[in-house]
Amino acid sequence: MPDSKTPDFYNIESMLSEDERQTRDAVARFVDDRVLPIIAECFEKERFPDELVPEMAELGLFGPTFEDYGCAGLNSVCYGLIMQELERGDSGVRSFASVQSGLCMFPIHAYGSDEQKQRWLPDMARGKAIGCFGLTEPDGGSDPGAMKTNAKIDGSDWVLNGAKMWITSGTVADVAIVWAMTDDGLMGFLVEKGTPGYTTRDIKHKMSLRASITSELFFDNCRIPAANQLPNAKGLGAPLSCLTQARYGIAWGGIGAAMACYQEALAFCRERNLFGSPLTHKQHMQIRLADMARRITTGQLLALQLGRLKDKGEMHHTHVSLAKWNNVRVGVDIAREARDILGAGGISVECCPIRHMLNLESVITYEGTETIHQLIVGREITGTAAF
Ligand code: TGC
Ligand code: FAD
């Protein structure tokens, strides 16, 4: 039976508060009862399980750290544990929650007007309004400062032109947070579904994150009122601050996916008898399992310390880069290792490692590729940007 506590080699359980354990366990039950029974089929059929959105809202999973607008007011460690559990289920489900909370509710909360907050945040917390975040463009996502999408003021309107690509939840979103270059630098805009000149299209045939919607957004002389500009978001730092929130959640999520793969590999090794004994009795297999436990344990400790720093207001975005890089790498490598341990059965979507392995190929690319995070940490250490 999958669980949220294996491996717990360093008794990390004892380092969590009662609130943190309760939050994690509530999400774990949701994942075990509602996500795991359907997720393989969703992945196979390339379907986002939108029927889960009201239940996720009911559990308080959207904007969980905000204390207003109907949100739960949880701490950052709770938020991280939520993401760990969702990604133990599937990266696509975690992605949906990351985008809704970290990439859409966060910028409205941090940079929006009172009217924008009232208009969107209560509905987003209830899952009644869905958001997407448009930063990446077809010509390259790693260098968002070079974006081509632009906005020009015309009377009391902004007119947007350009395109965004690889946008999670794009076609279903009621509101898109769109980042565009203006004569006064980079700004953020709220573009509502149905606005003339704004169209979306799904990206199909993905071999990764198949239980998540990924889309293109197009702006063709798309006219939006001045009141839809995020008044307090000025410059590249604004979208990058949103990425910090989502990357923080991914640092926890990568470990959730790794735990699921480890558990399935360990269970298989206990049952599989080869050359007269179970695989758990083989030296080489023990080393492989021990090495997985080592990597997961270091990732768990890293995520927890990151969360404690965030709750104390001491987290820097370079801390997040190191954790996103490390913990997604742990997830990718363990998923691949577990897939191999399961033998031929491991290629079936009925076993979770291949699904996690394929999903994590997106996770290691989005929210800053592994290389970008290595270069962010390198810049912090040396003082020289080498992008
Ligand atoms: P740089 O000079 O480094 O920064 C410009 C200003 O921003 C500040 N800053 C940050 N602030 C908050 N959080 C961060 N993470 C920040 N990173 C930088 C920085 O201090 C500076 O402020 P100021 O006041 O001095 O102006 O900018 P750069 O152009 O050199 O870019 C650096 C680089 C490469 C690190 C950045 O462009 C980057 O992170 N690129 C990767 C892009 C990326 O991650 N895109 C993700 C798109 S969204 C997505 O993938 C969603 S997936 C959703 C899902 O879960 O499904
Ligand atoms: P590129 O930036 O073109 O990079 C190509 C390669 O070059 C990579 O290997 C990269 O590491 C490497 N590279 C880049 N710079 C350097 C350098 N200086 N030195 C050496 N190597 C370098 N974006 C959004 O805005 N919103 C979303 O909701 C969203 N959801 C996504 C969902 C999925 C499933 C996926 C796959 C992506 C999503 N993205 C989203 C886009 C994602 O953020 C980008 O794919 C990512 O930032 C990388 O951009 P790119 O794909 O254009 O690769």
Coordinates of C-alpha atoms and ligand atoms in Angstrom, one line a residue:
M1 CA 0.0 0.0 0.0
P2 CA 1.5 3.4 -1.0
D3 CA 2.1 5.8 1.9
S4 CA 3.5 9.2 2.8
K5 CA 6.1 8.0 5.3
T6 CA 8.3 5.5 3.5
P7 CA 11.2 5.9 3.7
D8 CA 11.5 7.9 6.9
F9 CA 15.1 6.9 7.7
Y10 CA 15.8 10.0 9.9
N11 CA 12.4 10.1 11.7
I12 CA 11.4 13.3 9.9
E13 CA 7.9 12.5 11.2
S14 CA 9.1 13.8 14.6
M15 CA 10.2 17.1 13.0
L16 CA 6.7 17.9 11.9
S17 CA 4.1 19.7 14.0
E18 CA 0.7 18.1 14.6
D19 CA -0.9 20.5 12.1
E20 CA 1.7 19.6 9.5
R21 CA 1.1 15.9 10.0
Q22 CA -2.7 16.3 9.8
T23 CA -2.5 18.4 6.6
R24 CA -0.3 15.8 5.0
D25 CA -2.5 12.9 6.0
A26 CA -5.6 14.6 4.7
V27 CA -4.0 15.1 1.3
A28 CA -2.5 11.6 1.4
R29 CA -6.0 10.1 1.9
F30 CA -7.3 12.1 -1.1
V31 CA -4.4 10.9 -3.2
D32 CA -4.8 7.3 -2.2
D33 CA -8.6 7.2 -2.5
R34 CA -9.3 9.6 -5.4
V35 CA -6.1 10.1 -7.5
L36 CA -4.3 6.7 -7.6
P37 CA -7.3 4.6 -8.7
I38 CA -7.8 6.7 -11.8
I39 CA -4.5 8.3 -12.7
A40 CA -3.0 5.5 -14.9
E41 CA -6.1 5.7 -17.1
C42 CA -6.0 9.5 -17.2
F43 CA -2.3 9.3 -18.2
E44 CA -3.1 6.8 -20.9
K45 CA -6.0 8.7 -22.3
E46 CA -4.3 12.1 -22.1
R47 CA -7.0 13.4 -19.7
F48 CA -6.8 15.9 -16.9
P49 CA -9.1 14.6 -14.1
D50 CA -11.0 17.9 -13.7
E51 CA -13.6 16.1 -11.5
L52 CA -11.0 16.3 -8.7
V53 CA -10.9 20.1 -8.7
P54 CA -13.9 20.7 -6.4
E55 CA -12.5 18.2 -3.9
M56 CA -9.1 19.8 -4.0
A57 CA -10.7 23.2 -3.3
E58 CA -12.8 21.6 -0.5
L59 CA -9.5 20.4 1.1
G60 CA -8.1 23.9 0.9
L61 CA -5.3 23.1 -1.6
F62 CA -5.6 26.3 -3.6
G63 CA -3.7 29.3 -2.2
P64 CA -3.3 27.4 1.1
T65 CA -0.8 29.8 2.7
F66 CA -2.9 32.9 2.2
E67 CA -4.8 34.0 5.3
D68 CA -7.6 35.9 3.5
Y69 CA -10.0 35.4 0.6
G70 CA -11.3 32.1 2.0
C71 CA -7.8 30.5 2.0
A72 CA -6.6 28.1 4.8
G73 CA -3.6 30.2 6.2
L74 CA -1.3 27.2 6.5
N75 CA 2.5 27.5 6.9
S76 CA 5.0 26.8 4.1
V77 CA 5.9 23.3 5.4
C78 CA 2.2 22.4 5.1
Y79 CA 2.2 23.8 1.6
G80 CA 5.3 21.7 0.8
L81 CA 3.7 18.5 2.2
I82 CA 0.6 19.1 0.1
M83 CA 2.8 19.3 -3.0
Q84 CA 4.7 16.2 -1.9
E85 CA 1.5 14.2 -1.6
L86 CA -0.1 15.5 -4.8
E87 CA 3.1 14.5 -6.7
R88 CA 3.2 11.2 -5.0
G89 CA 0.0 10.8 -7.0
D90 CA 1.0 12.4 -10.2
S91 CA 3.1 15.4 -11.3
G92 CA 0.1 16.6 -13.5
V93 CA -2.2 16.9 -10.4
R94 CA 0.6 18.7 -8.5
S95 CA 1.2 20.9 -11.6
F96 CA -2.4 22.0 -11.6
A97 CA -2.3 23.0 -7.9
S98 CA 1.1 24.7 -8.4
V99 CA -0.1 26.8 -11.2
Q100 CA -3.4 27.8 -9.5
S101 CA -1.7 28.7 -6.2
G102 CA 1.9 29.7 -6.9
L103 CA 1.7 31.1 -10.4
C104 CA -1.8 32.6 -10.5
M105 CA -3.2 33.4 -7.0
F106 CA 0.3 34.5 -5.8
P107 CA 0.8 37.3 -8.4
I108 CA -2.8 38.5 -8.0
H109 CA -2.3 38.6 -4.2
A110 CA 1.2 40.1 -4.4
Y111 CA 0.8 42.5 -7.3
G112 CA -2.9 43.0 -7.9
S113 CA -5.3 45.8 -7.1
D114 CA -8.0 45.3 -4.4
E115 CA -10.6 44.9 -7.2
Q116 CA -8.5 42.3 -8.9
K117 CA -8.1 40.4 -5.6
Q118 CA -11.8 40.5 -4.8
R119 CA -12.7 39.5 -8.3
W120 CA -10.5 36.5 -8.6
L121 CA -9.0 35.1 -5.3
P122 CA -12.2 33.8 -3.5
D123 CA -13.3 32.1 -6.7
M124 CA -9.9 30.6 -7.3
A125 CA -9.7 29.3 -3.8
R126 CA -13.0 27.6 -4.3
G127 CA -11.8 26.1 -7.6
K128 CA -14.6 28.1 -9.4
A129 CA -12.1 30.1 -11.4
I130 CA -9.0 28.4 -13.0
G131 CA -5.8 30.3 -13.8
C132 CA -2.9 29.8 -16.1
F133 CA 0.5 31.6 -16.3
G134 CA 1.9 32.7 -19.6
L135 CA 5.6 33.5 -19.5
T136 CA 7.3 31.0 -21.9
E137 CA 7.3 31.8 -25.6
P138 CA 7.9 29.6 -28.7
D139 CA 11.4 31.0 -29.2
G140 CA 12.7 30.0 -25.8
G141 CA 11.7 29.8 -22.2
S142 CA 15.0 30.0 -20.3
D143 CA 15.5 33.7 -21.1
P144 CA 12.1 35.3 -20.4
G145 CA 13.6 38.7 -20.4
A146 CA 14.0 38.4 -24.2
M147 CA 10.2 37.8 -24.7
K148 CA 8.5 39.2 -27.9
T149 CA 4.9 39.4 -26.6
N150 CA 4.2 43.1 -26.2
A151 CA 1.6 45.4 -24.8
K152 CA 0.9 48.9 -26.0
I153 CA -1.3 51.5 -24.3
D154 CA -4.1 52.8 -26.5
G155 CA -6.5 55.2 -24.8
S156 CA -7.7 53.4 -21.7
D157 CA -6.9 50.0 -23.0
W158 CA -3.8 47.8 -23.4
V159 CA -3.4 46.0 -26.7
L160 CA -1.5 42.7 -26.5
N161 CA 0.2 40.9 -29.4
G162 CA 2.3 37.7 -29.3
A163 CA 2.2 34.1 -28.3
K164 CA 2.9 31.9 -25.3
M165 CA 3.7 28.2 -25.4
W166 CA 3.7 25.2 -23.1
I167 CA 1.2 26.8 -20.8
T168 CA -0.3 24.5 -18.1
S169 CA -4.2 24.6 -17.9
G170 CA -4.2 27.2 -20.8
T171 CA -7.4 26.1 -22.6
V172 CA -9.4 25.7 -19.5
A173 CA -8.3 28.8 -17.6
D174 CA -10.8 31.5 -16.9
V175 CA -8.0 33.9 -16.5
A176 CA -4.5 34.0 -17.9
I177 CA -1.7 35.9 -16.1
V178 CA 0.2 37.1 -19.2
W179 CA 3.6 38.7 -19.0
A180 CA 4.4 41.2 -21.8
M181 CA 7.0 43.8 -22.7
T182 CA 5.8 47.5 -22.7
D183 CA 7.6 50.8 -23.3
D184 CA 8.1 50.9 -19.5
G185 CA 9.5 47.4 -19.1
L186 CA 7.9 44.1 -18.4
M187 CA 4.4 44.0 -16.9
G188 CA 1.7 41.5 -16.0
F189 CA -1.9 41.4 -17.3
L190 CA -5.0 39.5 -16.5
V191 CA -6.6 38.3 -19.7
E192 CA -10.0 36.7 -19.3
K193 CA -11.2 33.8 -21.3
G194 CA -13.3 34.9 -24.3
T195 CA -11.6 38.3 -24.7
P196 CA -11.6 39.1 -28.4
G197 CA -8.2 38.5 -30.0
Y198 CA -7.3 35.9 -27.3
T199 CA -7.3 32.3 -28.4
T200 CA -5.9 29.0 -27.1
R201 CA -5.0 25.6 -28.4
D202 CA -4.0 22.4 -26.7
I203 CA -0.6 20.8 -27.3
K204 CA -1.2 17.1 -28.0
H205 CA 0.9 14.0 -28.4
K206 CA 2.9 14.6 -25.2
M207 CA 4.7 11.6 -23.8
S208 CA 5.0 13.3 -20.4
L209 CA 2.4 15.0 -18.1
R210 CA -0.3 13.4 -20.0
A211 CA -2.8 13.9 -17.2
S212 CA -2.2 17.6 -17.4
I213 CA -3.4 20.2 -20.0
T214 CA -0.6 22.0 -21.8
S215 CA -1.5 24.8 -24.3
E216 CA -0.6 27.6 -26.5
L217 CA -1.9 31.1 -26.0
F218 CA -2.3 33.6 -28.9
F219 CA -2.8 37.4 -28.7
D220 CA -3.8 39.1 -31.9
N221 CA -4.5 42.8 -31.1
C222 CA -6.1 41.6 -27.9
R223 CA -7.6 44.6 -26.2
I224 CA -7.9 44.6 -22.4
P225 CA -8.9 47.4 -20.0
A226 CA -6.2 49.2 -18.1
A227 CA -7.8 47.9 -14.9
N228 CA -6.6 44.4 -15.9
Q229 CA -2.9 45.3 -15.6
L230 CA -1.3 44.1 -12.3
P231 CA -0.4 47.6 -10.9
N232 CA 2.4 46.5 -8.6
A233 CA 4.3 44.1 -11.0
K234 CA 7.2 46.0 -12.6
G235 CA 10.1 44.2 -14.3
L236 CA 11.3 40.7 -14.6
G237 CA 11.5 40.2 -10.9
A238 CA 7.7 40.0 -10.7
P239 CA 7.2 36.8 -12.8
L240 CA 10.5 35.4 -11.3
S241 CA 9.1 35.8 -7.8
C242 CA 6.1 33.7 -8.8
L243 CA 8.4 31.0 -10.1
T244 CA 10.1 31.0 -6.7
Q245 CA 6.7 29.9 -5.2
A246 CA 6.1 27.2 -7.7
R247 CA 9.7 25.9 -7.7
Y248 CA 9.4 25.7 -3.9
G249 CA 6.5 23.3 -4.3
I250 CA 8.3 21.3 -6.9
A251 CA 11.2 20.8 -4.6
W252 CA 8.8 18.9 -2.3
G253 CA 6.9 17.3 -5.2
G254 CA 10.0 15.6 -6.7
I255 CA 10.5 13.7 -3.4
G256 CA 6.8 12.6 -3.4
A257 CA 7.3 11.0 -6.8
A258 CA 10.5 9.4 -5.7
M259 CA 8.8 7.9 -2.6
A260 CA 6.1 6.4 -4.7
C261 CA 8.7 4.7 -7.0
Y262 CA 10.8 3.5 -4.2
Q263 CA 7.8 1.9 -2.4
E264 CA 6.8 0.1 -5.5
A265 CA 10.3 -1.1 -6.2
L266 CA 10.8 -2.3 -2.6
A267 CA 7.4 -4.2 -2.6
F268 CA 8.3 -5.9 -5.9
C269 CA 11.8 -6.9 -4.5
R270 CA 10.2 -8.5 -1.4
E271 CA 7.9 -10.7 -3.6
R272 CA 10.1 -11.5 -6.6
N273 CA 12.0 -14.8 -6.1
L274 CA 14.9 -15.3 -8.5
F275 CA 17.8 -17.8 -8.2
G276 CA 16.2 -19.3 -5.1
S277 CA 15.6 -16.2 -3.0
P278 CA 13.7 -12.9 -3.0
L279 CA 15.4 -9.9 -4.7
T280 CA 15.6 -8.2 -1.3
H281 CA 18.2 -10.9 -0.3
K282 CA 20.6 -9.9 -3.2
Q283 CA 23.5 -7.7 -2.3
H284 CA 23.3 -5.6 -5.4
M285 CA 19.6 -5.0 -5.0
Q286 CA 20.1 -3.9 -1.4
I287 CA 22.7 -1.4 -2.5
R288 CA 20.3 0.0 -5.1
L289 CA 17.4 0.3 -2.6
A290 CA 19.7 1.7 0.1
D291 CA 21.0 4.3 -2.4
M292 CA 17.4 5.3 -3.2
A293 CA 16.7 5.7 0.5
R294 CA 19.8 7.8 0.8
R295 CA 18.8 10.2 -2.0
I296 CA 15.2 10.5 -0.8
T297 CA 16.3 11.1 2.8
T298 CA 18.7 14.0 1.8
G299 CA 15.9 15.4 -0.4
Q300 CA 13.4 15.2 2.4
L301 CA 15.8 17.1 4.8
L302 CA 16.6 19.6 2.2
A303 CA 12.9 20.3 1.5
L304 CA 12.1 20.6 5.2
Q305 CA 14.9 23.0 6.0
L306 CA 13.8 25.0 2.9
G307 CA 10.3 25.2 4.3
R308 CA 11.5 26.2 7.7
L309 CA 13.6 29.0 6.1
K310 CA 10.6 30.1 4.1
D311 CA 8.4 30.3 7.2
K312 CA 11.1 32.4 9.0
G313 CA 11.3 34.7 6.0
E314 CA 14.9 33.7 5.4
M315 CA 14.5 31.8 2.2
H316 CA 16.4 33.2 -0.9
H317 CA 15.5 32.2 -4.4
T318 CA 18.9 30.6 -4.8
H319 CA 18.0 28.2 -2.0
V320 CA 15.0 27.2 -4.0
S321 CA 17.0 26.6 -7.1
L322 CA 19.4 24.2 -5.4
A323 CA 16.4 22.3 -3.9
K324 CA 14.5 22.2 -7.2
W325 CA 17.6 21.0 -9.0
N326 CA 18.5 18.3 -6.4
N327 CA 15.0 17.0 -5.6
V328 CA 13.8 16.7 -9.2
R329 CA 17.1 15.0 -10.1
V330 CA 16.5 12.6 -7.2
G331 CA 13.0 11.9 -8.6
V332 CA 14.1 11.4 -12.2
D333 CA 16.9 9.0 -11.3
I334 CA 14.9 7.0 -8.8
A335 CA 11.9 6.7 -11.2
R336 CA 14.3 5.4 -13.8
E337 CA 16.0 3.0 -11.4
A338 CA 12.6 1.7 -10.1
R339 CA 11.4 1.2 -13.6
D340 CA 14.5 -1.0 -14.3
I341 CA 14.1 -3.0 -11.0
L342 CA 10.5 -3.9 -12.0
G343 CA 11.8 -5.7 -15.1
A344 CA 9.5 -6.0 -18.0
G345 CA 6.4 -5.2 -15.9
G346 CA 8.0 -1.8 -15.3
I347 CA 7.2 -0.7 -18.8
S348 CA 3.4 -0.9 -18.0
V349 CA 1.5 2.1 -16.9
E350 CA 0.0 -0.2 -14.3
C351 CA 3.2 0.3 -12.4
C352 CA 3.8 3.9 -11.3
P353 CA 7.6 4.4 -12.0
I354 CA 7.3 4.7 -15.8
R355 CA 4.5 7.3 -15.4
H356 CA 6.6 9.3 -12.9
M357 CA 9.7 8.8 -15.0
L358 CA 8.0 10.3 -18.1
N359 CA 6.3 13.1 -16.0
L360 CA 9.6 14.1 -14.4
E361 CA 11.1 14.8 -17.8
S362 CA 8.8 17.8 -17.9
V363 CA 9.4 18.7 -14.3
I364 CA 13.1 18.8 -14.8
T365 CA 12.6 21.2 -17.7
Y366 CA 9.9 23.5 -16.5
E367 CA 10.2 26.1 -13.8
G368 CA 13.8 26.5 -14.9
T369 CA 15.7 23.7 -16.5
E370 CA 18.3 21.8 -14.4
T371 CA 21.0 23.7 -16.2
I372 CA 19.4 27.1 -15.4
H373 CA 19.3 26.1 -11.7
Q374 CA 22.9 25.0 -11.7
L375 CA 23.8 28.3 -13.3
I376 CA 21.8 30.3 -10.7
V377 CA 23.6 28.5 -7.9
G378 CA 26.9 29.0 -9.8
R379 CA 26.2 32.7 -10.1
E380 CA 25.5 32.9 -6.3
I381 CA 28.8 31.1 -5.5
T382 CA 31.1 33.0 -7.9
G383 CA 29.3 36.3 -8.3
T384 CA 29.4 35.9 -12.1
A385 CA 26.4 35.2 -14.3
A386 CA 27.3 32.6 -16.9
F387 CA 24.0 32.1 -18.6
Ligands
TGC1 P1 18.1 38.5 -13.2 O1 19.0 39.7 -13.4 O2 18.7 37.3 -12.6 O3 16.8 38.9 -12.4 C1 16.0 40.1 -12.7 C2 15.4 40.5 -11.4 O4 14.7 39.5 -10.8 C3 15.2 39.1 -9.5 N1 15.1 37.7 -9.4 C4 14.2 37.0 -8.7 N2 13.3 37.5 -7.8 C5 12.5 36.5 -7.2 N3 12.6 35.2 -7.5 C6 13.5 34.7 -8.3 N4 13.6 33.4 -8.6 C7 14.4 35.6 -9.0 N5 15.4 35.5 -9.9 C8 15.8 36.8 -10.1 C9 16.6 39.6 -9.5 O5 17.1 39.9 -8.2 C10 16.5 40.9 -10.4 O6 16.0 41.9 -9.5 P2 16.5 43.4 -9.7 O7 15.7 44.2 -8.7 O8 17.9 43.4 -9.5 O9 16.1 43.8 -11.1 O10 17.5 38.1 -14.6 P3 18.1 37.4 -15.9 O11 17.5 37.9 -17.1 O12 19.6 37.4 -15.8 O13 17.5 35.9 -15.7 C11 18.1 35.0 -15.0 C12 17.4 33.6 -15.1 C13 18.0 32.8 -16.2 C14 17.7 32.9 -13.8 C15 15.9 33.7 -15.3 O14 15.6 34.2 -16.5 C16 15.2 32.3 -15.1 O15 14.9 31.9 -14.0 N6 14.9 31.6 -16.3 C17 14.1 30.4 -16.3 C18 12.7 30.7 -16.7 C19 11.7 29.8 -16.1 O16 11.9 29.2 -15.1 N7 10.5 29.8 -16.7 C20 9.4 29.0 -16.1 C21 8.1 29.4 -16.7 S1 6.7 29.0 -15.8 C22 6.7 27.3 -15.8 O17 7.5 26.6 -16.3 C23 5.5 26.7 -15.2 S2 5.4 25.0 -15.1 C24 4.0 25.0 -14.3 C25 3.6 23.6 -13.7 O18 3.9 23.3 -12.6 O19 2.9 23.0 -14.5
FAD2 P1 15.1 26.5 -24.0 O1 15.1 27.7 -23.1 O2 15.1 26.7 -25.4 O3 16.4 25.6 -23.6 C1 16.8 24.6 -24.4 C2 18.1 23.9 -23.8 O4 19.1 24.8 -23.6 C3 17.8 23.3 -22.4 O5 18.4 22.1 -22.2 C4 18.4 24.4 -21.5 O6 18.8 23.8 -20.2 C5 19.6 24.8 -22.3 N1 20.1 26.1 -21.9 C6 19.3 27.3 -21.8 N2 20.1 28.3 -21.5 C7 21.4 27.8 -21.4 C8 22.7 28.4 -21.1 N3 22.8 29.7 -20.8 N4 23.8 27.6 -21.1 C9 23.6 26.3 -21.4 N5 22.5 25.7 -21.7 C10 21.4 26.4 -21.7 N6 5.9 27.9 -19.1 C11 5.0 28.8 -18.6 O7 5.3 30.0 -18.8 N7 3.8 28.5 -18.0 C12 3.5 27.2 -17.8 O8 2.4 26.9 -17.3 C13 4.3 26.2 -18.3 N8 4.0 24.9 -18.2 C14 4.7 23.9 -18.8 C15 4.3 22.6 -18.8 C16 5.0 21.6 -19.5 C17 4.5 20.2 -19.6 C18 6.3 21.9 -20.0 C19 7.2 20.9 -20.7 C20 6.8 23.2 -20.0 C21 6.0 24.2 -19.4 N9 6.4 25.6 -19.4 C22 5.6 26.6 -19.0 C23 7.6 26.0 -20.2 C24 8.9 25.8 -19.4 O9 9.0 26.7 -18.4 C25 10.0 25.9 -20.4 O10 9.9 24.7 -21.2 C26 11.4 26.0 -19.8 O11 11.5 27.2 -19.1 C27 12.5 25.8 -20.8 O12 12.3 26.6 -22.0 P2 12.4 25.9 -23.4 O13 11.6 24.7 -23.4 O14 12.0 27.0 -24.4 O15 13.9 25.5 -23.6

